[in-house]
Amino acid sequence: MKEVSYLTHVGLSLMTCAILAGCGSDQKDEVPTVSMVSSVSVKEKRLVTVAATATDDKEISGYRWEQLSGPTLTLTGVAASEVQVTAPEVDENSVAVLRVTVTDSANQQAQANVTVNIAKNQLPDLAANFSSVEEKSTASFQATATDADGEITSYQWTQLSGPQVTLSGANTSSISFEVPAVSSATTLRFSVSVMDDDNEGSTLISDVVIDQLKTAYSLTGKVTEAAFANSSVSATVAEETFSTTADASGNFTLLVEVDDDATNFLTLLKASSTQIAGLELYKFLPDLTANAVPTESASPQSGLLTQKRQSRSDKALATENNGISINTSINPVSTAHYALLLAENNNVMPIDRSTYDAVEKLIDPDLLIEAAALVYILSQQDALPEGVTDVVSLLNKPELYNAYKEAVETENPDAITQAIATLVADPDVVEPQDETSLVGKYVTYMPAQSGFLSRFGEKLMFNEDGTGSRYTTGSHYSFDWTISEQAIELDYTNTSPFTYYTNLKTSFVGLTAEQMKLLTDAGITTIQVTQITTGAQMWRTVKGNTMDVYRFSEKIQRTLTPIDLGNGVVISTDGETEIINTDYFVRNIETQMPLKFTAEEIPGQWVLRSFDDNENPDFLFSSLFAETFNFAPNGTGTTKETARSFDWELNAAGHLLVTFASKTRLEFRKLDQLDDKSSALISVYDAEGNLIAADTDYSLKLDGSDFSQYDHINQEGSYWNSMINLWNKYYWQDNRILWEGGFSYFGFMFKNNNTGYQMYQYTGTPPEMIPNLGPQMTWIEIPDESGASMIQVNRRACNDNTAYSCNIRNYRLLKSESGMLGRRIYVLEESYSRNRSTDPMEVLIPPRLNMYEELSVNYWNETAPAQTSMSLFTKSIPAKTTVEKKLREPNKPRLPHFNN
């Protein structure tokens, strides 16, 4: 601010003369004269100097300045010829009048007046162009300021509200800043202030809207059933719902917009029938862009998804030919999948991808296809069943589900089987695959009960040249593959048999009642079965995130290994052939298995699936078996059971590679993690690099547990029940093991006196099952070859000489913890058997990892289902609910079933 401002222009003076009285004598003194400007101008709070000029024939002796009117001025130098006038602050332009009086030596006076025009300061004019901005851009704004009666001395920009931004140039006429990302339209508020040379200023406040950038999708698909002609279709994603209407054929195009930074693309599609009240179909997409493939064009059935980045100036969605293809068919299978997802997640939608990934692998694939069949049948009706208000409740409430299923099967016993065949043959239901997308490596996966990991999967390989391979625990199949009308056709060019042992009472190889009696009388309770698959078809019914669901239709042939009972009696059969329909989870091991082993966790002792490469001719098994691996930190190691040395390393993908001296190589890919336990896919390669076997099982790191330090004696009224098959979710309902016709009941009761009982015989059925404590067994605790404590159980004495054992089982403790129902132990077990005391022992069960949980002897009666007439394939729930949820199609054994 200027402290002094002098007038540079003055007006003409009015000369004022004062004539002394008595004039007329030339001897008298003249009156002084005084002159000055008639007016001066000054801005408020500014200073101006007013000068008076006086003359006299002798001498001017004094000046006196005074204010006559107007706003009070501040006068400095009132006794001088010049007075400094400071104008006050005024509300409007004002006028003040000053008078100067001069006196000469004769005390004669003269006076003059001056008008002081006081101007109120004019504030600066300020303008700025505030406009909306796009998120994640660089924004800049310019202010323009002028001052009509002065000059602009400063600028100041300030953010008043909204997400904090960093201003560049806040003290200049223009600013810039980086616009933050937002999830919705967001307002920033700014002020810009300018000051003039009177230290007065102007301020402008304005809002700036940050426009959210969105990715727009055009979902094109079909609602498959006729009842959904002209149905309403909605999609809910990122807490927003978008709607459209399907045409008369069920085709629809649905436009959705999602924040371009969104990571949660869980999308629920829902179609509501206009013909049947309450009938709705669903499709749950874990990710709009998952497995998306750019295409040039797509039919309504293929599901065109066009992606376009939207900004504030481009809200209209343009459907383009170049897009992202994804199948958005809404159908009975997708509806059943959604309902079972809810059931496994406490009847609420998964909130994110990790929750979805954890829940989707808990679904029972066979129950999924059966539930889909019921939805299909329901969609062909005129109305929902009495008491049913919506499809999801029908599928998730056992009493409604069972009642409707019973009504369907009463009317047509084959209705469910026929519905499944219709769904699988429908190109709008089956998730499409082509020759390019199918090529890859896969592993099958069965859902595990909470507290367990999935075991015993198969490996599938589809090669670009149309050949492929299928590897199981003990079998290898080569095939040629083609895709025909949604079905993946597998033409086996060679197969290797899979040999396993199974309980006599659950066998299905054509044994007659007379043959079974002869075997039972001879004390034989297990039989050896050879299984071979001669052909197969596959359909992908669900495309998931971490795994897909495929339906397998396989032609299986089983034959019995002849049993020589002596005295010329040999038990043999012609075997049996059947078509088995199985629904499996299938994972692409390249894209759907992200877990890795780490170098820090490997050193130590592990029990892993292994393969004998004939280095030790005394230790031969026809399939994979469990073995103890000692991993040294330096990349070397040894196995305990076969005493082989090996080298180990982790590759870039986090796979554990073990190479023996024979160049046989084992590859372990981590599948899942549960606390300190994990499961892995093992692939076995021979010295030439050929894949020869594969399986999935626990990869268990040991903690030093030993039977010498663990009390395995059962508490009174309890026993150890084998969980070799009961890790599978199929055998559980409401965290209770299902009886399954007695299949689940097998174990051992250990007593203090080195005796005990084998727990698998009983009379009656739950809740009136009476366990038979027998046959009696003996056991001893002995050291194994490494000095660790091992429990050896004598299960059966030889019939020809009871002093000898004809069936023994060995246990080595690996780990102990609390299980689902009681104490749980992890053991390495193996079993040997012979028919007569003079025969050599043969491997009945190669070394394997098993789990046992301690149950009450009365457990099965306490948890008995309401209905007790169950087949092996009936899924029941505890009596307290008074209902059961059954699975009758496909009517097939739940392989793999392993001998207890």
Coordinates of N, CA, C and O in Angstrom, one line a residue, residues 624-680:
L624 N 1.0 -95.0 -6.9 CA 1.6 -94.0 -6.0 C 1.4 -94.4 -4.5 O 0.4 -95.0 -4.2
F625 N 2.3 -94.0 -3.7 CA 2.2 -94.3 -2.3 C 2.7 -93.1 -1.5 O 3.4 -92.2 -2.0
A626 N 2.5 -93.1 -0.2 CA 3.0 -92.0 0.7 C 4.4 -92.4 1.2 O 4.7 -93.6 1.5
E627 N 5.3 -91.4 1.2 CA 6.7 -91.6 1.7 C 7.2 -90.4 2.4 O 6.7 -89.3 2.2
T628 N 8.1 -90.7 3.3 CA 8.7 -89.6 4.1 C 9.9 -89.1 3.4 O 10.9 -89.8 3.1
F629 N 9.9 -87.8 3.2 CA 11.1 -87.1 2.5 C 11.8 -86.2 3.5 O 11.1 -85.4 4.2
N630 N 13.1 -86.4 3.6 CA 13.9 -85.5 4.4 C 14.6 -84.5 3.5 O 15.5 -84.9 2.8
F631 N 14.2 -83.2 3.6 CA 14.7 -82.2 2.7 C 15.8 -81.4 3.5 O 15.6 -80.8 4.5
A632 N 17.0 -81.4 2.9 CA 18.1 -80.7 3.5 C 18.1 -79.3 2.9 O 17.7 -79.1 1.8
P633 N 18.6 -78.3 3.7 CA 18.6 -76.9 3.1 C 19.5 -76.7 1.9 O 19.3 -75.8 1.1
N634 N 20.4 -77.6 1.7 CA 21.4 -77.5 0.5 C 20.8 -78.1 -0.8 O 21.6 -78.2 -1.8
G635 N 19.5 -78.4 -0.8 CA 19.0 -78.9 -2.1 C 19.1 -80.4 -2.3 O 18.9 -80.9 -3.4
T636 N 19.5 -81.1 -1.2 CA 19.6 -82.6 -1.3 C 18.6 -83.2 -0.3 O 18.0 -82.5 0.5
G637 N 18.5 -84.5 -0.3 CA 17.6 -85.2 0.6 C 17.6 -86.7 0.5 O 18.2 -87.2 -0.5
T638 N 16.9 -87.3 1.4 CA 16.7 -88.8 1.3 C 15.3 -89.1 1.7 O 14.6 -88.4 2.4
T639 N 14.8 -90.3 1.2 CA 13.5 -90.8 1.6 C 13.7 -91.9 2.6 O 14.7 -92.6 2.7
K640 N 12.7 -92.0 3.5 CA 12.9 -92.9 4.7 C 12.5 -94.3 4.3 O 13.2 -95.3 4.6
E641 N 11.4 -94.5 3.6 CA 10.8 -95.8 3.4 C 11.7 -96.6 2.3 O 11.9 -97.8 2.4
T642 N 12.1 -95.9 1.2 CA 12.8 -96.5 0.2 C 14.3 -96.2 0.2 O 15.1 -96.7 -0.7
A643 N 14.7 -95.4 1.1 CA 16.2 -95.1 1.3 C 16.8 -94.6 0.0 O 17.9 -95.0 -0.4
R644 N 16.1 -93.7 -0.7 CA 16.7 -93.1 -1.9 C 17.2 -91.7 -1.7 O 16.6 -91.0 -0.9
S645 N 18.2 -91.3 -2.3 CA 18.7 -90.0 -2.3 C 18.1 -89.2 -3.4 O 17.7 -89.7 -4.5
F646 N 18.0 -87.9 -3.3 CA 17.4 -87.0 -4.3 C 18.0 -85.6 -4.2 O 18.5 -85.2 -3.2
D647 N 17.8 -84.8 -5.3 CA 18.0 -83.4 -5.3 C 16.7 -82.7 -5.4 O 15.8 -83.3 -6.0
W648 N 16.6 -81.5 -4.8 CA 15.3 -80.8 -4.9 C 15.6 -79.3 -5.2 O 16.7 -78.8 -4.9
E649 N 14.6 -78.7 -5.8 CA 14.6 -77.3 -6.1 C 13.2 -76.7 -6.3 O 12.3 -77.5 -6.5
L650 N 13.1 -75.4 -6.2 CA 11.8 -74.8 -6.6 C 12.0 -74.1 -7.9 O 13.0 -73.3 -8.1
N651 N 11.1 -74.3 -8.8 CA 11.2 -73.5 -10.1 C 10.5 -72.1 -9.9 O 10.0 -71.8 -8.8
A652 N 10.6 -71.4 -11.0 CA 10.1 -70.0 -10.9 C 8.6 -69.9 -10.6 O 8.1 -68.9 -10.0
A653 N 7.8 -70.9 -10.9 CA 6.4 -70.9 -10.6 C 6.1 -71.4 -9.2 O 4.9 -71.5 -8.8
G654 N 7.1 -71.7 -8.4 CA 6.9 -72.2 -7.0 C 6.5 -73.6 -6.9 O 5.9 -74.1 -5.9
H655 N 6.9 -74.4 -7.9 CA 6.6 -75.9 -7.9 C 7.9 -76.6 -7.3 O 9.0 -76.2 -7.6
L656 N 7.6 -77.6 -6.4 CA 8.7 -78.3 -5.8 C 9.1 -79.5 -6.8 O 8.3 -80.3 -7.1
L657 N 10.4 -79.5 -7.1 CA 10.9 -80.6 -8.0 C 11.8 -81.5 -7.3 O 12.8 -81.0 -6.7
V658 N 11.6 -82.8 -7.3 CA 12.4 -83.8 -6.7 C 12.9 -84.7 -7.7 O 12.2 -85.3 -8.5
T659 N 14.3 -84.9 -7.8 CA 14.9 -85.7 -8.9 C 15.7 -86.8 -8.2 O 16.6 -86.5 -7.4
F660 N 15.4 -88.1 -8.5 CA 16.2 -89.2 -7.9 C 17.4 -89.5 -8.8 O 17.5 -89.0 -9.9
A661 N 18.3 -90.4 -8.3 CA 19.5 -90.7 -9.0 C 19.1 -91.3 -10.4 O 19.9 -91.2 -11.3
S662 N 18.0 -92.0 -10.5 CA 17.6 -92.7 -11.7 C 17.0 -91.7 -12.7 O 16.7 -92.1 -13.8
K663 N 17.0 -90.4 -12.3 CA 16.4 -89.3 -13.1 C 14.9 -89.3 -13.2 O 14.3 -88.4 -13.9
T664 N 14.3 -90.2 -12.4 CA 12.8 -90.0 -12.2 C 12.6 -88.7 -11.5 O 13.3 -88.4 -10.5
R665 N 11.6 -88.0 -11.9 CA 11.4 -86.7 -11.3 C 9.9 -86.5 -10.8 O 9.0 -87.0 -11.5
L666 N 9.8 -86.0 -9.6 CA 8.4 -85.7 -9.1 C 8.3 -84.2 -9.0 O 9.1 -83.4 -8.6
E667 N 7.1 -83.7 -9.5 CA 6.8 -82.3 -9.5 C 5.5 -82.1 -8.6 O 4.5 -82.8 -8.8
F668 N 5.7 -81.3 -7.6 CA 4.6 -81.0 -6.6 C 4.1 -79.5 -6.9 O 4.9 -78.6 -6.7
R669 N 2.8 -79.4 -7.2 CA 2.2 -78.1 -7.4 C 1.2 -77.9 -6.2 O 0.3 -78.7 -6.0
K670 N 1.4 -76.8 -5.4 CA 0.5 -76.6 -4.3 C -0.9 -76.3 -4.8 O -1.1 -75.4 -5.6
L671 N -1.9 -77.0 -4.3 CA -3.3 -76.8 -4.6 C -4.0 -75.9 -3.7 O -4.6 -74.9 -4.0
D672 N -4.0 -76.3 -2.4 CA -4.7 -75.5 -1.4 C -3.9 -75.5 -0.1 O -3.0 -76.3 0.1
Q673 N -4.3 -74.6 0.8 CA -3.6 -74.4 2.1 C -4.7 -74.3 3.2 O -5.7 -73.7 3.0
L674 N -4.5 -75.1 4.2 CA -5.3 -75.1 5.4 C -4.5 -75.0 6.6 O -3.9 -76.0 7.0
D675 N -4.4 -73.9 7.3 CA -3.5 -73.6 8.4 C -2.1 -74.0 8.0 O -1.5 -73.5 7.1
D676 N -1.5 -75.0 8.8 CA -0.1 -75.4 8.5 C -0.1 -76.6 7.6 O 1.0 -77.3 7.4
K677 N -1.2 -77.0 7.0 CA -1.3 -78.1 6.1 C -1.6 -77.7 4.6 O -2.2 -76.7 4.5
S678 N -1.1 -78.4 3.7 CA -1.4 -78.1 2.3 C -1.6 -79.4 1.5 O -1.3 -80.5 2.0
S679 N -2.2 -79.2 0.3 CA -2.3 -80.3 -0.6 C -1.6 -79.9 -1.9 O -1.4 -78.8 -2.2
A680 N -1.3 -81.0 -2.6 CA -0.5 -80.7 -3.8 C -0.9 -81.7 -4.9 O -1.3 -82.9 -4.6

